[in-house]
Amino acid sequence: MSTVIQIKDIAEHEGQEVTLRGWVHRRTGKGRLQFILLRDGSGQAQCVAFKRELDAAQFEIARGLSQESAVVIQGEVRADERAPGFPGGYEIGIKRLELLQQAAEYPISPKEHGTEFLMNHRHLWLRSNRQWAILRIRATIIKAMRDWLDDQGFLLVDTPIISPAAGEETTTLFELDYFGESAYLAQTGQLYNEANIMAFGKVYCFGPTFRAEKSKTRRHLIEFWMLEPEIAFCSLEELMQIEEQLVVYAVEQVLTQRQQELAIIGRSLEKLEAIQAPFARITYDEAVARLQALSSECDDPALRAELSIEWGEDFGSPQETALADSFDRPVFVTHYPSAIKAFYMTPLEGRPEVCRSVDLLAPEGYGEIIGGSERIHDLALLERNIEAMGLGREAYEWYLDLRKFGSVPHAGFGIGIERTVAWICGLSHVRETIPYARLLNRKYP
Ligand code: 4AD
Ligand code: MG
């Protein structure tokens, strides 16, 4: 048996006899010549079965291979510019072929399918080139962000999924029966991160988070993954620098490591190459003024209504899109009204109706990808806010402790992985950015 290789490494084996193990992505044949496009998870390569070079029984198997049949192929690697595949440019002249399983009629064919059909077959749809490319880009984005944080001295500290209290607005909590008591699926790891920085300085958590969002939009998932860094002794300005560098690094790594995948999904490189520091910073006040100006200039009454905003209101997605449209890279919006943000955000001195918060809005209509802020470190103020929001103090005693034992100014943020992947890949909906999406109307497969 020759060496088993991964297709991604095929170029290193030119002229050698190798073994490939995978699935038939496509087979096309002309009598004595059969072309098998083989996927092995790492890439795709064209394997050629020529009647004269194969045992007769094996050639018959090759000729009858259905889409997604599992096979082991042994043969010689030859350079051929025309050979399709990922990376392409090499093909295998088959010498031996072993059928592991002849696949039943595959439901996903090259013809068009509706989104619901594809989502119902997500377990199979993942094998398509486009989904393969997107999820490989997702993995690269996650790895790049984690590498960057690790290199900057952040420690990964895992936070619990089951929590006794809300971390964000109580309206989106997922309640559990915890042996007769109420518990909730984590909306965020942030509150625990705040405890962890007092032990480790700079930390991050990375995991699934849950929001019982009743909204059915292209940006909302019920279960999404969030990377949340938290930093002791950190100001809002320092926080924005960290966010900016993290995002720039992730985009840069996708551009260098995932060119093939970006080509598969047809993503414009130019748009991604523009993602360089610094990102513009505008305040909520400026953002509202911009939207009011845009709205009053609007001829279309429907669009005018969509953009119109009063100070104090949160941005809807058309408004985030309009704001981001004047920039070719993400834009920071700072100092939102305290009333529309979470209980832990630090009010601005002398102007407590706004807080030291920052959202990062992605370009091209992708909206908020990061939410963050300075955290209240004053005990009395935090106690007042917890009370005012009706949050029930007992579950937060430990969180209040952090303000009694060496409280320091600190800040942090959360970046939503799926929205970031949707933006970097240029996708119209977050459902394709996660292997198995959980949506308002979907928990299958
Ligand atoms: O702005 P959010 O709610 O912030 C927090 O949870 C903070 N505790 C994070 C922190 O400071 N450590 O959520 C942060 C990000 C959003 O900007 C968005 O990218 C993503 O998480 N996100 C969602 N992504 C998909 N579906 C949803 N339902 C999401 N809700 C938030
Ligand atoms: Mg937010």
Short mmCIF file of C-alpha atoms and ligand atoms in Angstrom, two decimals:
data_model
loop_
_atom_site.label_atom_id
_atom_site.label_comp_id
_atom_site.label_asym_id
_atom_site.label_seq_id
_atom_site.Cartn_x
_atom_site.Cartn_y
_atom_site.Cartn_z
CA MET A 1 0.00 0.00 0.00
CA SER A 2 1.45 3.39 -0.98
CA THR A 3 1.47 6.37 1.39
CA VAL A 4 -1.90 7.81 2.30
CA ILE A 5 -1.84 11.55 1.60
CA GLN A 6 -4.22 14.45 2.00
CA ILE A 7 -5.24 16.08 -1.27
CA LYS A 8 -4.14 19.51 -0.01
CA ASP A 9 -0.55 18.19 -0.13
CA ILE A 10 -0.82 16.66 -3.60
CA ALA A 11 1.78 18.98 -5.18
CA GLU A 12 4.46 17.57 -2.89
CA HIS A 13 3.93 14.11 -4.35
CA GLU A 14 4.29 14.69 -8.09
CA GLY A 15 5.51 11.53 -9.81
CA GLN A 16 4.85 9.37 -6.73
CA GLU A 17 2.34 6.65 -6.16
CA VAL A 18 -0.09 7.63 -3.39
CA THR A 19 -3.33 6.54 -1.73
CA LEU A 20 -6.32 8.87 -1.41
CA ARG A 21 -9.40 8.19 0.68
CA GLY A 22 -12.57 10.14 0.14
CA TRP A 23 -15.91 10.67 -1.52
CA VAL A 24 -16.93 11.00 -5.15
CA HIS A 25 -17.90 14.61 -5.67
CA ARG A 26 -18.65 14.12 -9.34
CA ARG A 27 -18.06 11.50 -11.97
CA THR A 28 -18.06 12.10 -15.68
CA GLY A 29 -17.22 9.39 -18.15
CA LYS A 30 -16.66 8.67 -21.77
CA GLY A 31 -16.56 4.90 -22.17
CA ARG A 32 -12.97 3.85 -21.54
CA LEU A 33 -12.12 7.00 -19.62
CA GLN A 34 -13.75 7.96 -16.31
CA PHE A 35 -13.04 11.20 -14.45
CA ILE A 36 -13.68 11.05 -10.74
CA LEU A 37 -13.50 14.29 -8.82
CA LEU A 38 -12.59 13.07 -5.35
CA ARG A 39 -13.07 15.04 -2.12
CA ASP A 40 -11.18 14.06 1.00
CA GLY A 41 -12.09 16.99 3.27
CA SER A 42 -8.75 18.72 2.71
CA GLY A 43 -9.29 19.34 -0.99
CA GLN A 44 -10.41 17.86 -4.27
CA ALA A 45 -8.50 16.08 -6.99
CA GLN A 46 -9.33 14.67 -10.36
CA CYS A 47 -8.68 10.94 -10.54
CA VAL A 48 -8.64 9.32 -13.95
CA ALA A 49 -9.64 5.71 -14.53
CA PHE A 50 -8.39 4.48 -17.89
CA LYS A 51 -9.71 1.06 -18.88
CA ARG A 52 -6.33 -0.17 -20.11
CA GLU A 53 -4.60 0.64 -16.81
CA LEU A 54 -7.08 -0.95 -14.43
CA ASP A 55 -8.23 -4.42 -13.60
CA ALA A 56 -11.53 -4.99 -15.50
CA ALA A 57 -13.67 -5.45 -12.37
CA GLN A 58 -12.26 -2.30 -10.82
CA PHE A 59 -12.91 -0.32 -13.99
CA GLU A 60 -16.56 -1.45 -13.86
CA ILE A 61 -16.79 -0.17 -10.28
CA ALA A 62 -15.31 3.17 -11.36
CA ARG A 63 -17.83 3.44 -14.18
CA GLY A 64 -20.74 2.88 -11.81
CA LEU A 65 -19.69 5.19 -8.96
CA SER A 66 -22.54 7.37 -7.74
CA GLN A 67 -22.12 10.83 -6.22
CA GLU A 68 -20.81 10.63 -2.61
CA SER A 69 -19.71 7.00 -2.82
CA ALA A 70 -16.79 6.32 -0.48
CA VAL A 71 -13.61 5.03 -2.11
CA VAL A 72 -9.92 4.37 -1.63
CA ILE A 73 -7.87 5.21 -4.70
CA GLN A 74 -4.28 4.35 -5.39
CA GLY A 75 -2.43 5.90 -8.28
CA GLU A 76 0.26 8.17 -9.60
CA VAL A 77 0.29 11.96 -9.16
CA ARG A 78 0.76 13.80 -12.48
CA ALA A 79 0.97 17.53 -13.06
CA ASP A 80 -1.70 18.76 -15.45
CA GLU A 81 -2.56 22.45 -15.60
CA ARG A 82 -6.11 21.71 -16.72
CA ALA A 83 -6.94 19.37 -13.84
CA PRO A 84 -9.75 20.82 -11.71
CA GLY A 85 -9.75 20.59 -7.92
CA PHE A 86 -8.54 22.27 -4.80
CA PRO A 87 -5.67 23.00 -5.15
CA GLY A 88 -6.00 21.70 -8.75
CA GLY A 89 -3.27 21.37 -11.34
CA TYR A 90 -2.56 17.70 -10.50
CA GLU A 91 -4.40 14.52 -11.27
CA ILE A 92 -4.18 10.91 -10.21
CA GLY A 93 -3.83 8.12 -12.75
CA ILE A 94 -5.79 5.37 -10.97
CA LYS A 95 -4.04 2.01 -10.57
CA ARG A 96 -6.29 0.48 -7.92
CA LEU A 97 -9.70 1.33 -6.64
CA GLU A 98 -11.56 0.02 -3.64
CA LEU A 99 -15.23 0.78 -3.05
CA LEU A 100 -16.08 1.25 0.62
CA GLN A 101 -19.71 2.15 0.05
CA GLN A 102 -21.75 2.80 -3.05
CA ALA A 103 -23.87 5.85 -2.10
CA ALA A 104 -27.65 5.84 -2.44
CA GLU A 105 -29.18 8.47 -4.73
CA TYR A 106 -27.90 11.74 -3.29
CA PRO A 107 -30.60 14.33 -2.59
CA ILE A 108 -28.41 17.35 -3.32
CA SER A 109 -27.61 17.63 -6.99
CA PRO A 110 -25.87 20.39 -8.90
CA LYS A 111 -29.29 21.83 -9.80
CA GLU A 112 -30.81 24.65 -7.72
CA HIS A 113 -32.42 23.83 -4.38
CA GLY A 114 -34.42 26.10 -2.09
CA THR A 115 -32.92 27.32 1.19
CA GLU A 116 -35.34 25.34 3.38
CA PHE A 117 -34.51 22.14 1.52
CA LEU A 118 -30.79 22.77 1.91
CA MET A 119 -31.11 23.66 5.60
CA ASN A 120 -33.08 20.43 6.17
CA HIS A 121 -30.16 18.60 4.57
CA ARG A 122 -27.50 20.63 6.32
CA HIS A 123 -25.70 17.43 7.41
CA LEU A 124 -25.10 16.71 3.72
CA TRP A 125 -25.01 20.28 2.41
CA LEU A 126 -21.75 20.81 4.35
CA ARG A 127 -20.03 18.72 1.66
CA SER A 128 -20.67 21.29 -1.06
CA ASN A 129 -17.78 23.49 -2.18
CA ARG A 130 -19.35 26.67 -0.96
CA GLN A 131 -20.18 25.43 2.53
CA TRP A 132 -16.78 23.79 2.78
CA ALA A 133 -15.13 27.11 1.92
CA ILE A 134 -17.23 29.15 4.36
CA LEU A 135 -16.62 26.87 7.32
CA ARG A 136 -12.91 26.74 6.61
CA ILE A 137 -12.86 30.54 6.63
CA ARG A 138 -14.78 30.47 9.92
CA ALA A 139 -12.12 28.21 11.46
CA THR A 140 -9.38 30.55 10.25
CA ILE A 141 -11.12 33.61 11.71
CA ILE A 142 -11.48 31.90 15.10
CA LYS A 143 -7.89 30.67 15.09
CA ALA A 144 -6.54 34.07 14.02
CA MET A 145 -8.41 35.87 16.78
CA ARG A 146 -7.37 33.37 19.42
CA ASP A 147 -3.74 33.42 18.24
CA TRP A 148 -3.69 37.20 18.35
CA LEU A 149 -5.08 37.30 21.89
CA ASP A 150 -2.73 34.54 23.08
CA ASP A 151 0.23 36.44 21.61
CA GLN A 152 -0.88 39.62 23.37
CA GLY A 153 -0.81 37.89 26.75
CA PHE A 154 -4.52 37.16 27.15
CA LEU A 155 -5.37 33.96 29.00
CA LEU A 156 -8.21 31.72 27.84
CA VAL A 157 -10.44 31.18 30.87
CA ASP A 158 -13.62 29.21 30.24
CA THR A 159 -16.89 30.53 31.61
CA PRO A 160 -19.99 28.50 32.48
CA ILE A 161 -22.83 27.81 30.08
CA ILE A 162 -25.35 27.36 32.89
CA SER A 163 -25.74 30.52 34.92
CA PRO A 164 -27.88 31.57 37.86
CA ALA A 165 -28.67 35.05 36.48
CA ALA A 166 -28.99 37.22 33.40
CA GLY A 167 -25.87 38.74 31.82
CA GLU A 168 -27.77 40.85 29.30
CA GLU A 169 -31.42 41.80 28.85
CA THR A 170 -33.77 39.44 30.67
CA THR A 171 -36.18 39.27 27.73
CA THR A 172 -33.92 36.90 25.78
CA LEU A 173 -33.15 34.44 28.58
CA PHE A 174 -33.42 30.71 28.03
CA GLU A 175 -34.70 29.22 31.24
CA LEU A 176 -33.77 25.76 32.50
CA ASP A 177 -35.04 23.62 35.31
CA TYR A 178 -31.94 23.13 37.45
CA PHE A 179 -33.07 20.43 39.88
CA GLY A 180 -36.14 22.40 40.82
CA GLU A 181 -34.51 25.83 40.63
CA SER A 182 -34.32 28.30 37.76
CA ALA A 183 -31.12 28.62 35.80
CA TYR A 184 -30.35 30.11 32.40
CA LEU A 185 -28.22 29.35 29.39
CA ALA A 186 -25.38 31.88 29.18
CA GLN A 187 -26.07 35.01 27.14
CA THR A 188 -22.46 36.05 27.70
CA GLY A 189 -19.39 35.02 29.67
CA GLN A 190 -18.61 38.62 30.50
CA LEU A 191 -19.59 38.75 34.16
CA TYR A 192 -17.30 35.80 34.88
CA ASN A 193 -14.57 37.39 32.75
CA GLU A 194 -14.75 40.35 35.10
CA ALA A 195 -13.99 38.07 38.05
CA ASN A 196 -11.28 36.31 36.05
CA ILE A 197 -9.34 39.49 35.16
CA MET A 198 -8.89 40.20 38.86
CA ALA A 199 -7.01 36.89 38.97
CA PHE A 200 -5.34 36.87 35.54
CA GLY A 201 -5.25 40.46 34.25
CA LYS A 202 -6.26 39.97 30.63
CA VAL A 203 -8.55 37.10 29.71
CA TYR A 204 -10.94 35.92 27.05
CA CYS A 205 -13.62 33.30 26.84
CA PHE A 206 -14.85 31.65 23.70
CA GLY A 207 -17.97 29.57 23.52
CA PRO A 208 -21.58 29.25 22.53
CA THR A 209 -24.02 31.82 23.89
CA PHE A 210 -27.79 31.75 23.80
CA ARG A 211 -30.49 34.31 23.23
CA ALA A 212 -34.17 33.52 22.98
CA GLU A 213 -34.47 36.15 20.25
CA LYS A 214 -37.95 36.34 18.83
CA SER A 215 -36.50 38.17 15.83
CA LYS A 216 -36.27 36.39 12.52
CA THR A 217 -33.57 38.41 10.78
CA ARG A 218 -30.52 37.60 8.74
CA ARG A 219 -28.29 38.60 11.70
CA HIS A 220 -29.86 36.70 14.58
CA LEU A 221 -29.21 33.19 15.78
CA ILE A 222 -30.59 31.56 18.91
CA GLU A 223 -27.24 29.90 19.58
CA PHE A 224 -24.18 31.82 18.47
CA TRP A 225 -20.48 31.80 19.29
CA MET A 226 -18.87 34.76 20.94
CA LEU A 227 -15.25 35.61 21.69
CA GLU A 228 -15.10 37.90 24.70
CA PRO A 229 -11.90 39.59 25.83
CA GLU A 230 -11.85 41.48 29.15
CA ILE A 231 -8.99 43.67 30.38
CA ALA A 232 -8.16 45.14 33.80
CA PHE A 233 -7.08 48.82 33.88
CA CYS A 234 -8.44 49.44 30.39
CA SER A 235 -10.12 52.54 28.99
CA LEU A 236 -12.61 52.83 26.15
CA GLU A 237 -9.91 54.21 23.82
CA GLU A 238 -7.56 51.30 24.61
CA LEU A 239 -10.44 48.89 24.10
CA MET A 240 -11.07 50.24 20.59
CA GLN A 241 -7.40 49.77 19.70
CA ILE A 242 -7.59 46.13 20.74
CA GLU A 243 -10.80 45.57 18.75
CA GLU A 244 -9.33 47.23 15.69
CA GLN A 245 -6.12 45.22 15.74
CA LEU A 246 -7.97 41.98 16.37
CA VAL A 247 -10.33 42.51 13.43
CA VAL A 248 -7.55 43.66 11.08
CA TYR A 249 -5.46 40.60 11.99
CA ALA A 250 -8.35 38.20 11.38
CA VAL A 251 -9.08 39.69 7.95
CA GLU A 252 -5.37 39.64 7.07
CA GLN A 253 -5.09 35.95 7.97
CA VAL A 254 -8.14 35.09 5.87
CA LEU A 255 -6.61 36.98 2.95
CA THR A 256 -3.30 35.15 3.22
CA GLN A 257 -4.48 31.65 4.16
CA ARG A 258 -7.85 31.34 2.48
CA GLN A 259 -7.49 32.76 -1.03
CA GLN A 260 -8.79 29.54 -2.56
CA GLU A 261 -11.90 29.60 -0.34
CA LEU A 262 -12.54 33.29 -1.02
CA ALA A 263 -12.40 32.50 -4.74
CA ILE A 264 -14.86 29.60 -4.31
CA ILE A 265 -17.43 31.90 -2.69
CA GLY A 266 -16.63 34.78 -5.05
CA ARG A 267 -15.74 37.28 -2.33
CA SER A 268 -14.22 40.57 -3.44
CA LEU A 269 -10.61 40.76 -2.20
CA GLU A 270 -10.54 44.50 -2.71
CA LYS A 271 -13.22 45.06 -0.06
CA LEU A 272 -11.25 42.98 2.43
CA GLU A 273 -7.91 44.56 1.58
CA ALA A 274 -9.36 47.93 2.61
CA ILE A 275 -9.76 46.68 6.20
CA GLN A 276 -6.83 48.52 7.78
CA ALA A 277 -6.40 50.41 11.04
CA PRO A 278 -7.45 52.97 12.08
CA PHE A 279 -11.23 52.65 11.95
CA ALA A 280 -13.26 55.85 12.23
CA ARG A 281 -14.77 56.70 15.62
CA ILE A 282 -18.03 58.60 15.86
CA THR A 283 -20.27 59.21 18.86
CA TYR A 284 -23.89 58.18 19.11
CA ASP A 285 -24.79 61.89 19.03
CA GLU A 286 -22.95 62.33 15.72
CA ALA A 287 -24.51 59.16 14.38
CA VAL A 288 -28.01 60.43 15.18
CA ALA A 289 -27.23 63.78 13.53
CA ARG A 290 -25.94 61.98 10.43
CA LEU A 291 -29.05 59.82 10.21
CA GLN A 292 -31.34 62.80 10.69
CA ALA A 293 -29.54 64.61 7.86
CA LEU A 294 -29.67 61.52 5.60
CA SER A 295 -33.33 61.04 6.37
CA SER A 296 -34.27 64.65 5.59
CA GLU A 297 -32.39 64.47 2.26
CA CYS A 298 -34.30 61.34 1.30
CA ASP A 299 -36.83 61.59 -1.55
CA ASP A 300 -38.27 58.14 -0.97
CA PRO A 301 -40.77 58.38 1.94
CA ALA A 302 -40.30 54.73 2.96
CA LEU A 303 -36.53 55.13 3.20
CA ARG A 304 -36.95 58.45 4.98
CA ALA A 305 -39.08 56.72 7.63
CA GLU A 306 -36.56 53.88 7.99
CA LEU A 307 -33.72 56.30 8.65
CA SER A 308 -35.57 58.78 10.83
CA ILE A 309 -34.49 58.64 14.48
CA GLU A 310 -34.94 60.55 17.72
CA TRP A 311 -32.11 60.90 20.20
CA GLY A 312 -32.39 58.02 22.69
CA GLU A 313 -33.59 55.37 20.26
CA ASP A 314 -31.50 52.35 19.34
CA PHE A 315 -30.41 51.84 15.74
CA GLY A 316 -32.29 49.41 13.58
CA SER A 317 -30.49 47.52 10.85
CA PRO A 318 -31.29 50.00 8.00
CA GLN A 319 -29.82 52.74 10.19
CA GLU A 320 -26.66 50.75 10.97
CA THR A 321 -26.29 50.07 7.26
CA ALA A 322 -26.69 53.75 6.37
CA LEU A 323 -24.17 54.81 9.02
CA ALA A 324 -21.57 52.27 7.92
CA ASP A 325 -22.09 53.11 4.23
CA SER A 326 -19.96 56.22 4.41
CA PHE A 327 -16.91 54.14 5.44
CA ASP A 328 -14.95 51.48 3.57
CA ARG A 329 -14.00 49.75 6.82
CA PRO A 330 -15.72 49.11 10.14
CA VAL A 331 -16.72 52.15 12.19
CA PHE A 332 -16.88 52.58 15.97
CA VAL A 333 -19.97 54.20 17.45
CA THR A 334 -19.35 55.30 21.05
CA HIS A 335 -21.31 56.73 23.97
CA TYR A 336 -24.77 55.28 23.45
CA PRO A 337 -27.63 56.35 25.73
CA SER A 338 -27.34 54.46 29.02
CA ALA A 339 -31.04 53.60 28.87
CA ILE A 340 -30.62 51.36 25.80
CA LYS A 341 -27.48 49.59 27.04
CA ALA A 342 -26.75 47.00 29.72
CA PHE A 343 -26.73 47.65 33.48
CA TYR A 344 -22.95 47.25 33.85
CA MET A 345 -21.84 50.04 31.49
CA THR A 346 -20.03 53.04 33.01
CA PRO A 347 -21.92 56.34 32.74
CA LEU A 348 -19.98 59.26 31.34
CA GLU A 349 -18.86 61.73 34.03
CA GLY A 350 -21.01 64.86 33.91
CA ARG A 351 -23.37 63.30 31.39
CA PRO A 352 -24.75 60.09 32.88
CA GLU A 353 -27.46 59.76 30.22
CA VAL A 354 -24.77 58.31 27.95
CA CYS A 355 -22.29 55.55 28.77
CA ARG A 356 -18.74 54.54 27.90
CA SER A 357 -19.88 51.95 25.39
CA VAL A 358 -18.74 51.13 21.90
CA ASP A 359 -20.27 49.09 19.11
CA LEU A 360 -18.31 48.22 16.00
CA LEU A 361 -20.39 48.34 12.83
CA ALA A 362 -19.13 46.35 9.85
CA PRO A 363 -19.32 47.80 6.34
CA GLU A 364 -21.57 46.61 3.49
CA GLY A 365 -24.71 46.45 5.62
CA TYR A 366 -23.51 43.83 8.12
CA GLY A 367 -24.22 46.01 11.15
CA GLU A 368 -22.98 45.47 14.69
CA ILE A 369 -20.34 42.77 15.00
CA ILE A 370 -18.89 43.86 18.37
CA GLY A 371 -20.46 45.26 21.52
CA GLY A 372 -18.30 46.45 24.39
CA SER A 373 -17.82 49.00 27.15
CA GLU A 374 -16.05 50.18 30.24
CA ARG A 375 -17.66 48.44 33.24
CA ILE A 376 -18.97 50.13 36.34
CA HIS A 377 -16.36 49.60 39.06
CA ASP A 378 -18.07 51.64 41.77
CA LEU A 379 -20.01 49.46 44.20
CA ALA A 380 -22.82 51.88 45.05
CA LEU A 381 -23.50 52.75 41.45
CA LEU A 382 -23.61 49.11 40.37
CA GLU A 383 -25.93 48.25 43.28
CA ARG A 384 -28.28 51.04 42.20
CA ASN A 385 -28.34 49.83 38.58
CA ILE A 386 -28.97 46.19 39.52
CA GLU A 387 -31.82 47.33 41.70
CA ALA A 388 -33.23 49.74 39.11
CA MET A 389 -33.29 46.99 36.48
CA GLY A 390 -35.13 44.72 38.91
CA LEU A 391 -32.42 42.06 38.62
CA GLY A 392 -32.60 40.48 42.07
CA ARG A 393 -29.49 41.12 44.08
CA GLU A 394 -28.80 37.63 45.51
CA ALA A 395 -27.71 36.18 42.20
CA TYR A 396 -25.27 39.08 41.76
CA GLU A 397 -23.62 39.08 45.21
CA TRP A 398 -20.47 37.53 43.79
CA TYR A 399 -20.40 40.12 41.00
CA LEU A 400 -20.76 42.92 43.55
CA ASP A 401 -17.89 41.39 45.57
CA LEU A 402 -15.59 42.29 42.66
CA ARG A 403 -16.28 45.95 43.50
CA LYS A 404 -15.31 45.41 47.16
CA PHE A 405 -12.01 43.63 46.82
CA GLY A 406 -9.58 45.61 44.71
CA SER A 407 -12.01 47.12 42.22
CA VAL A 408 -10.27 48.70 39.22
CA PRO A 409 -11.40 50.38 36.00
CA HIS A 410 -11.82 47.71 33.36
CA ALA A 411 -13.38 47.12 29.98
CA GLY A 412 -14.16 44.37 27.54
CA PHE A 413 -16.12 43.39 24.49
CA GLY A 414 -17.76 40.50 22.69
CA ILE A 415 -17.36 39.76 19.00
CA GLY A 416 -20.05 37.64 17.38
CA ILE A 417 -18.35 34.98 15.25
CA GLU A 418 -21.25 34.36 12.88
CA ARG A 419 -21.81 38.02 12.03
CA THR A 420 -18.08 38.43 11.50
CA VAL A 421 -17.95 35.39 9.20
CA ALA A 422 -21.02 36.64 7.29
CA TRP A 423 -19.31 39.98 6.72
CA ILE A 424 -15.87 38.63 5.81
CA CYS A 425 -17.44 36.07 3.44
CA GLY A 426 -20.00 38.54 2.06
CA LEU A 427 -22.99 36.27 2.86
CA SER A 428 -26.59 37.40 2.89
CA HIS A 429 -27.57 35.47 6.05
CA VAL A 430 -25.83 34.13 9.17
CA ARG A 431 -27.37 30.65 8.73
CA GLU A 432 -24.50 29.52 6.48
CA THR A 433 -21.77 30.75 8.85
CA ILE A 434 -22.31 28.07 11.52
CA PRO A 435 -22.34 24.31 10.92
CA TYR A 436 -25.80 23.74 12.41
CA ALA A 437 -27.82 26.92 12.77
CA ARG A 438 -30.36 27.32 15.55
CA LEU A 439 -33.01 29.76 14.39
CA LEU A 440 -36.44 30.79 15.61
CA ASN A 441 -38.03 28.14 13.40
CA ARG A 442 -35.17 25.63 13.22
CA LYS A 443 -33.39 23.19 15.47
CA TYR A 444 -33.03 20.33 12.92
CA PRO A 445 -30.70 18.67 12.04
O1 4AD B 1 -23.76 43.35 22.13
P1 4AD B 1 -23.86 42.04 22.84
O2 4AD B 1 -25.19 41.63 23.34
O3 4AD B 1 -22.79 42.13 24.01
C1 4AD B 1 -22.60 41.27 25.01
O4 4AD B 1 -23.13 40.19 25.15
C2 4AD B 1 -21.49 41.67 25.94
N1 4AD B 1 -21.69 41.01 27.23
C3 4AD B 1 -20.16 41.30 25.33
C4 4AD B 1 -19.02 41.74 26.18
O5 4AD B 1 -18.83 42.92 26.35
N2 4AD B 1 -18.24 40.81 26.68
O6 4AD B 1 -23.33 40.89 21.89
C5 4AD B 1 -22.02 40.97 21.36
C6 4AD B 1 -22.01 40.52 19.93
C7 4AD B 1 -22.84 41.39 18.98
O7 4AD B 1 -22.13 42.52 18.58
C8 4AD B 1 -23.10 40.43 17.84
O8 4AD B 1 -21.98 40.34 16.98
C9 4AD B 1 -23.24 39.11 18.56
O9 4AD B 1 -22.57 39.22 19.80
N3 4AD B 1 -24.65 38.76 18.78
C10 4AD B 1 -25.33 37.89 18.02
N4 4AD B 1 -24.97 37.16 16.95
C11 4AD B 1 -25.89 36.35 16.38
N5 4AD B 1 -27.14 36.20 16.86
C12 4AD B 1 -27.56 36.90 17.94
N6 4AD B 1 -28.78 36.71 18.42
C13 4AD B 1 -26.63 37.79 18.57
N7 4AD B 1 -26.68 38.63 19.63
C14 4AD B 1 -25.47 39.20 19.74
MG MG B 2 -24.92 44.79 21.27
#
